[in-house]
Coordinates of C-alpha atoms in Angstrom, one line a residue:
X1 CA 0.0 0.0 0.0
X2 CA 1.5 3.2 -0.9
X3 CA 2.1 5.7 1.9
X4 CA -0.4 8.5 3.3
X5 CA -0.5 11.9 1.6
X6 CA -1.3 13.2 4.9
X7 CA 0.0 11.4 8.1
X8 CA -0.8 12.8 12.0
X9 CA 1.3 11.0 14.2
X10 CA 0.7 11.9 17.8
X11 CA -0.6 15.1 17.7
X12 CA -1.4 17.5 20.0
X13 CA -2.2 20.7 20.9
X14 CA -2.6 22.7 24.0
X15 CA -3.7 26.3 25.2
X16 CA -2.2 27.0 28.4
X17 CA -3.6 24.0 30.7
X18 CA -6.6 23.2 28.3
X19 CA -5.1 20.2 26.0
X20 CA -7.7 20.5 22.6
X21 CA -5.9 17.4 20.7
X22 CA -4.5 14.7 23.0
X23 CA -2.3 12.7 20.9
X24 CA -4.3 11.8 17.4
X25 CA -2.9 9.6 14.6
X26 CA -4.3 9.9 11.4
X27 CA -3.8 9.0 7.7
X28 CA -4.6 10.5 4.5
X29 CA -4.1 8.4 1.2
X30 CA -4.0 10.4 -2.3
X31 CA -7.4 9.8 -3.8
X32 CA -9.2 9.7 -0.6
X33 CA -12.3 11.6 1.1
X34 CA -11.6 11.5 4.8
X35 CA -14.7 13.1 6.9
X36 CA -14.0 14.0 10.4
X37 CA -17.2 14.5 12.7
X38 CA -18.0 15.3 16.3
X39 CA -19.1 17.1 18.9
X40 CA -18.3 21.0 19.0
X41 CA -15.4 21.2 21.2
X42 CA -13.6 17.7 20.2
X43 CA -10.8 19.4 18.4
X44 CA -12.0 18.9 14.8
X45 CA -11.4 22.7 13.5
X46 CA -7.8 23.1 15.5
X47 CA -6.6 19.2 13.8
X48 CA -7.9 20.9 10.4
X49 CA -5.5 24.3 11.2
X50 CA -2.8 21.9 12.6
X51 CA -2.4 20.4 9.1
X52 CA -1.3 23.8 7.8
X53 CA 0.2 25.3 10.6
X54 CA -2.3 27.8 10.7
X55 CA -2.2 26.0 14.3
X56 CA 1.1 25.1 15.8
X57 CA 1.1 22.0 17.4
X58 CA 2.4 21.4 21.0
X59 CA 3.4 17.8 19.7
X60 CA 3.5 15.3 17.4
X61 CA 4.1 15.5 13.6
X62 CA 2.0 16.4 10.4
X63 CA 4.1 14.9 8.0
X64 CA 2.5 15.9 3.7
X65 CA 4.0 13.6 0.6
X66 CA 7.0 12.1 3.4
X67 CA 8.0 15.6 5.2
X68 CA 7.7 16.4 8.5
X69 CA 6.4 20.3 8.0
X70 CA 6.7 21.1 11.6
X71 CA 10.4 21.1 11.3
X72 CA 12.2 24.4 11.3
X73 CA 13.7 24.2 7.7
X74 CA 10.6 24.0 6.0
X75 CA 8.8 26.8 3.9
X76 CA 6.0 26.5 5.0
X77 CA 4.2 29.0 2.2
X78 CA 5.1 26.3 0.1
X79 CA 3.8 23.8 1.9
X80 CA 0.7 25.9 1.8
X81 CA 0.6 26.3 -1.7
X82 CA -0.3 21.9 -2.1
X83 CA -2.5 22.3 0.6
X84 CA -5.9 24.2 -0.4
X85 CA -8.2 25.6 2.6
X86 CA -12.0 26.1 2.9
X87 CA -13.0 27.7 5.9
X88 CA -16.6 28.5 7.3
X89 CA -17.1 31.5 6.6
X90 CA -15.4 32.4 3.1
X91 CA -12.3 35.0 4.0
X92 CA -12.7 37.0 0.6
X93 CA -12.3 40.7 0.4
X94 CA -14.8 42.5 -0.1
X95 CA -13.2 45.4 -2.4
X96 CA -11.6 43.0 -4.8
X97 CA -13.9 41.2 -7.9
X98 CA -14.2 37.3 -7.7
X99 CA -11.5 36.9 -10.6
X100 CA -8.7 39.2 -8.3
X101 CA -9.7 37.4 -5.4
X102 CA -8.4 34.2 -7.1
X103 CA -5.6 35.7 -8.8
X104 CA -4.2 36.9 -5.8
X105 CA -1.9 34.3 -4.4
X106 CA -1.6 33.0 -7.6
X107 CA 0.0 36.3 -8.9
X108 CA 2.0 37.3 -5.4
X109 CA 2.7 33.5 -4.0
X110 CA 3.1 31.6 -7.5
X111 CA 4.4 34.1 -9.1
X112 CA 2.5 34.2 -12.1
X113 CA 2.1 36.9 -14.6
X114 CA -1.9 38.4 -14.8
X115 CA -3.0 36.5 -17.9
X116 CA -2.0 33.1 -16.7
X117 CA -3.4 34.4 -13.4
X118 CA -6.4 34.8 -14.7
X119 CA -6.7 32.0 -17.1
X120 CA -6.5 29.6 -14.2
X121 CA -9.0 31.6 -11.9
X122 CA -11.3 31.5 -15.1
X123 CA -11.0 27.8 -15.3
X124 CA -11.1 27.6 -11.3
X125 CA -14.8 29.5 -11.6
X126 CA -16.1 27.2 -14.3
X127 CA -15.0 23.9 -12.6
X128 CA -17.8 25.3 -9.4
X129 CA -20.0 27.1 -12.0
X130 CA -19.5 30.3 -11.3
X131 CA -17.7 31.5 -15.0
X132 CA -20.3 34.7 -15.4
X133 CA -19.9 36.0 -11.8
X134 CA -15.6 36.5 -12.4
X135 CA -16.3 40.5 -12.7
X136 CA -19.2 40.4 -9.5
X137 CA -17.5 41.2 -5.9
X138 CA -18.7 38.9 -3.0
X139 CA -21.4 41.3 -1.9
X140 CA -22.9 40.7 -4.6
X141 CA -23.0 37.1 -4.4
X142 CA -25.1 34.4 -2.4
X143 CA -23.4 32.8 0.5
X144 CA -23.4 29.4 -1.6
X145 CA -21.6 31.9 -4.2
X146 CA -19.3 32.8 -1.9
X147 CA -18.3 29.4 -0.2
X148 CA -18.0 28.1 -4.1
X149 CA -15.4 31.3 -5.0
X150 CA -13.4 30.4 -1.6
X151 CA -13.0 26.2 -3.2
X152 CA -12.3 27.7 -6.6
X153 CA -9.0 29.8 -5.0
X154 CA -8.5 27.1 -3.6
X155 CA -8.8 24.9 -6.5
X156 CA -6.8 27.2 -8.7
X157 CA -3.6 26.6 -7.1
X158 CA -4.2 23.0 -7.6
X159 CA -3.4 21.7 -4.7
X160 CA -2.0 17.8 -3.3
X161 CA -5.1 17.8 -0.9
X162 CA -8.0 19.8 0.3
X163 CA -9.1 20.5 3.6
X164 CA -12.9 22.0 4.5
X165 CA -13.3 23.1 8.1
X166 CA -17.3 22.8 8.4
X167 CA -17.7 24.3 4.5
X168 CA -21.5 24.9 4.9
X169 CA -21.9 25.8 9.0
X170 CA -22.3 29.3 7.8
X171 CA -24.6 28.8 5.0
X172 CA -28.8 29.2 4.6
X173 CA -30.3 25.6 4.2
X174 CA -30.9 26.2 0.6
X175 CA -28.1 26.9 -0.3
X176 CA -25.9 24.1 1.5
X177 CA -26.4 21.4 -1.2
X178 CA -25.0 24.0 -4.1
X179 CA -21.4 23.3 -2.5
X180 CA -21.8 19.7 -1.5
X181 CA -23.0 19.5 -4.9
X182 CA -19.2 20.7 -6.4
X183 CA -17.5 18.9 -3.5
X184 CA -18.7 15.9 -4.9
X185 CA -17.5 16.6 -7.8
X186 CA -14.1 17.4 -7.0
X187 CA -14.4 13.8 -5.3
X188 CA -15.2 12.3 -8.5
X189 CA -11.7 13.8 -10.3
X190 CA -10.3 12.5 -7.6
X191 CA -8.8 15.5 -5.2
X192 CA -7.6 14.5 -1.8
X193 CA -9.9 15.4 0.8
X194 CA -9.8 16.0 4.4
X195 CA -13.2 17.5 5.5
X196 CA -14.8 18.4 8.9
X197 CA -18.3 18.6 8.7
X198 CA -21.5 18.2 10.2
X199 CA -23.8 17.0 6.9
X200 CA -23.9 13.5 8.0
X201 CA -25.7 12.1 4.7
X202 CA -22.8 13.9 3.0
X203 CA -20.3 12.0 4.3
X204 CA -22.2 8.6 4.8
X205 CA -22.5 8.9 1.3
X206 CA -19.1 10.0 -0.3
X207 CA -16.4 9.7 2.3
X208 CA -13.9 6.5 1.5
X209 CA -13.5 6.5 5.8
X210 CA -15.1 8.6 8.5
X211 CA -13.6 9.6 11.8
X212 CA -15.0 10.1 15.1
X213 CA -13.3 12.4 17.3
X214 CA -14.4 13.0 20.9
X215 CA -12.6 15.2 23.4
X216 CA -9.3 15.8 21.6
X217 CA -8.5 12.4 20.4
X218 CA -10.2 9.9 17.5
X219 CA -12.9 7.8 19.5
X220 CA -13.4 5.4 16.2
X221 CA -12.6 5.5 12.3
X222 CA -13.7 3.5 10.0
X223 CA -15.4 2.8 6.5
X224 CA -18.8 5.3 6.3
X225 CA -21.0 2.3 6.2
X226 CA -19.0 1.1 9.7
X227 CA -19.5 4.2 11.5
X228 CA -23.2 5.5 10.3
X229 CA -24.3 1.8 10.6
X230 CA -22.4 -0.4 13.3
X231 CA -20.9 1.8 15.5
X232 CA -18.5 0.3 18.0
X233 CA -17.7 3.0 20.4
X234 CA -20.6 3.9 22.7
X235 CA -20.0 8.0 22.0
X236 CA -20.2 7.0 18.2
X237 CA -23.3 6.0 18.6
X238 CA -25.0 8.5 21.0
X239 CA -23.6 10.7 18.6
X240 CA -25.0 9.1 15.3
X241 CA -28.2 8.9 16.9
X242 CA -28.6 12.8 17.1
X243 CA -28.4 13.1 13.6
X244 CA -31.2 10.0 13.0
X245 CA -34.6 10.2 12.3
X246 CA -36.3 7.9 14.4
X247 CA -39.2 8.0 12.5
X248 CA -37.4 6.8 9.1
X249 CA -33.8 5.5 10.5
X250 CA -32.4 8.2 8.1
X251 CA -30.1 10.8 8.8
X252 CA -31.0 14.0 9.4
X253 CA -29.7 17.6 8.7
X254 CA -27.9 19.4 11.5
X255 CA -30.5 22.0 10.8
X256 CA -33.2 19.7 11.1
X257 CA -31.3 18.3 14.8
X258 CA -31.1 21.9 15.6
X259 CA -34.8 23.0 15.1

């Protein structure tokens, strides 16, 4: 078997006294769709940010395509660049036009001249359909518009793996299944994907494995059909159960949970 993409060995992370991640191992092959799910509070978001150093671990090792990119040698910018990030709530800027907000990095981190700038942002906009809204700025757009311009930066600066911290938390319910909708499709060309989420039919039906994290470390992980069907783990399964109709045995929206 060919070695992980993404590997966590032993990682943790602490604030002061509180300890968020308590030593989690976890692997990422290339190809795969890893969904990580939760209670709030387990650590999901700050393992996400650990990946990119956007959170620096206490311990452990986050170790992309074989290197270790906690050491102090590494450039981490481009680490960064192979590693595409979709947060919650979007992080464009407001004054600049779809089509510069994708340009940016690739123009003042890649180095790359306007037109083949723009040609990939272009490309990026059509691959979430979004090619007539390049001129628009996000004010302008829906917050399904929004989330979708925030995977095509992403996806312009075609990245080794994704990772989605909670892509849709922020979003009206109509407007959730617009992004599923192109997340699935970037799982059908085959992108890496590490994703944190609460749409559990989403990731019963397309992840490849699902982890269970509980209070800072991974309670279970298995295939989707193991988790959403034959829990082991008795917080797997309260869990699961919040999100199950008990009416139809499906699962629910969060939304639906929440209301």
């Amino acid at each position: 078997m060919s070695a992980p993409l993404l590997e966590l060995v032993g990682l943790r992370k602490a604030y002061g006294s509180h300890e968020v991640l308590r030593g989690v191992d976890l692997r990422v092959r290339e190809g795969e769709l890893v969904c990580v799910i939760g209670p709030s509070g387990s650590g999901k978001s700050t393992l996400l940010r650990c990946c990119n150093r956007l959170e620096v671990p206490t311990a452990g090792q986050v170790v992309i395509d074989g290197r270790d990119i906690l050491r102090a040698d590494v450039d981490i910018n481009a680490v960064r660049q192979g590693v595409g990030m979709v947060f919650q709530h979007f992080n464009l800027y407001p004054h600049l036009s779809v089509l510069d907000n994708i340009t940016l990095a690739l123009r003042h981190v890649q180095r790359l001249d306007r037109r083949e700038a723009e040609e990939l942002a272009r490309a990026a906009l059509a691959q979430v359909g979004l090619a007539d809204k390049a001129g628009a700025f996000p004010g302008q757009l829906s917050g399904g518009q929004q989330q979708r311009v925030g995977i095509a930066r992403a996806v312009a600066l075609k990245p080794r793996i994704m990772l989605f911290d909670e892509p849709t938390s922020a979003l009206d319910p109509e407007l959730v299944d617009e992004v599923l909708r192109v997340m699935r499709q970037l799982r059908e060309r085959g992108m890496t994907m590490l994703v944190v989420t609460h749409e559990m039919a989403f990731a019963h039906a397309v992840a490849d494995r699902v982890v269970f994290m509980d209070e800072g470390v991974v309670a279970e992980e298995g295939s989707a059909e193991q988790i959403f069907e034959q829990p082991r783990h008795p917080r797997t399964r309260a869990f699961i159960g919040r999100y199950t109709d008990t009416r139809t045995g499906a699962l629910a929206s969060p939304r639906t949970v929440a209301a």
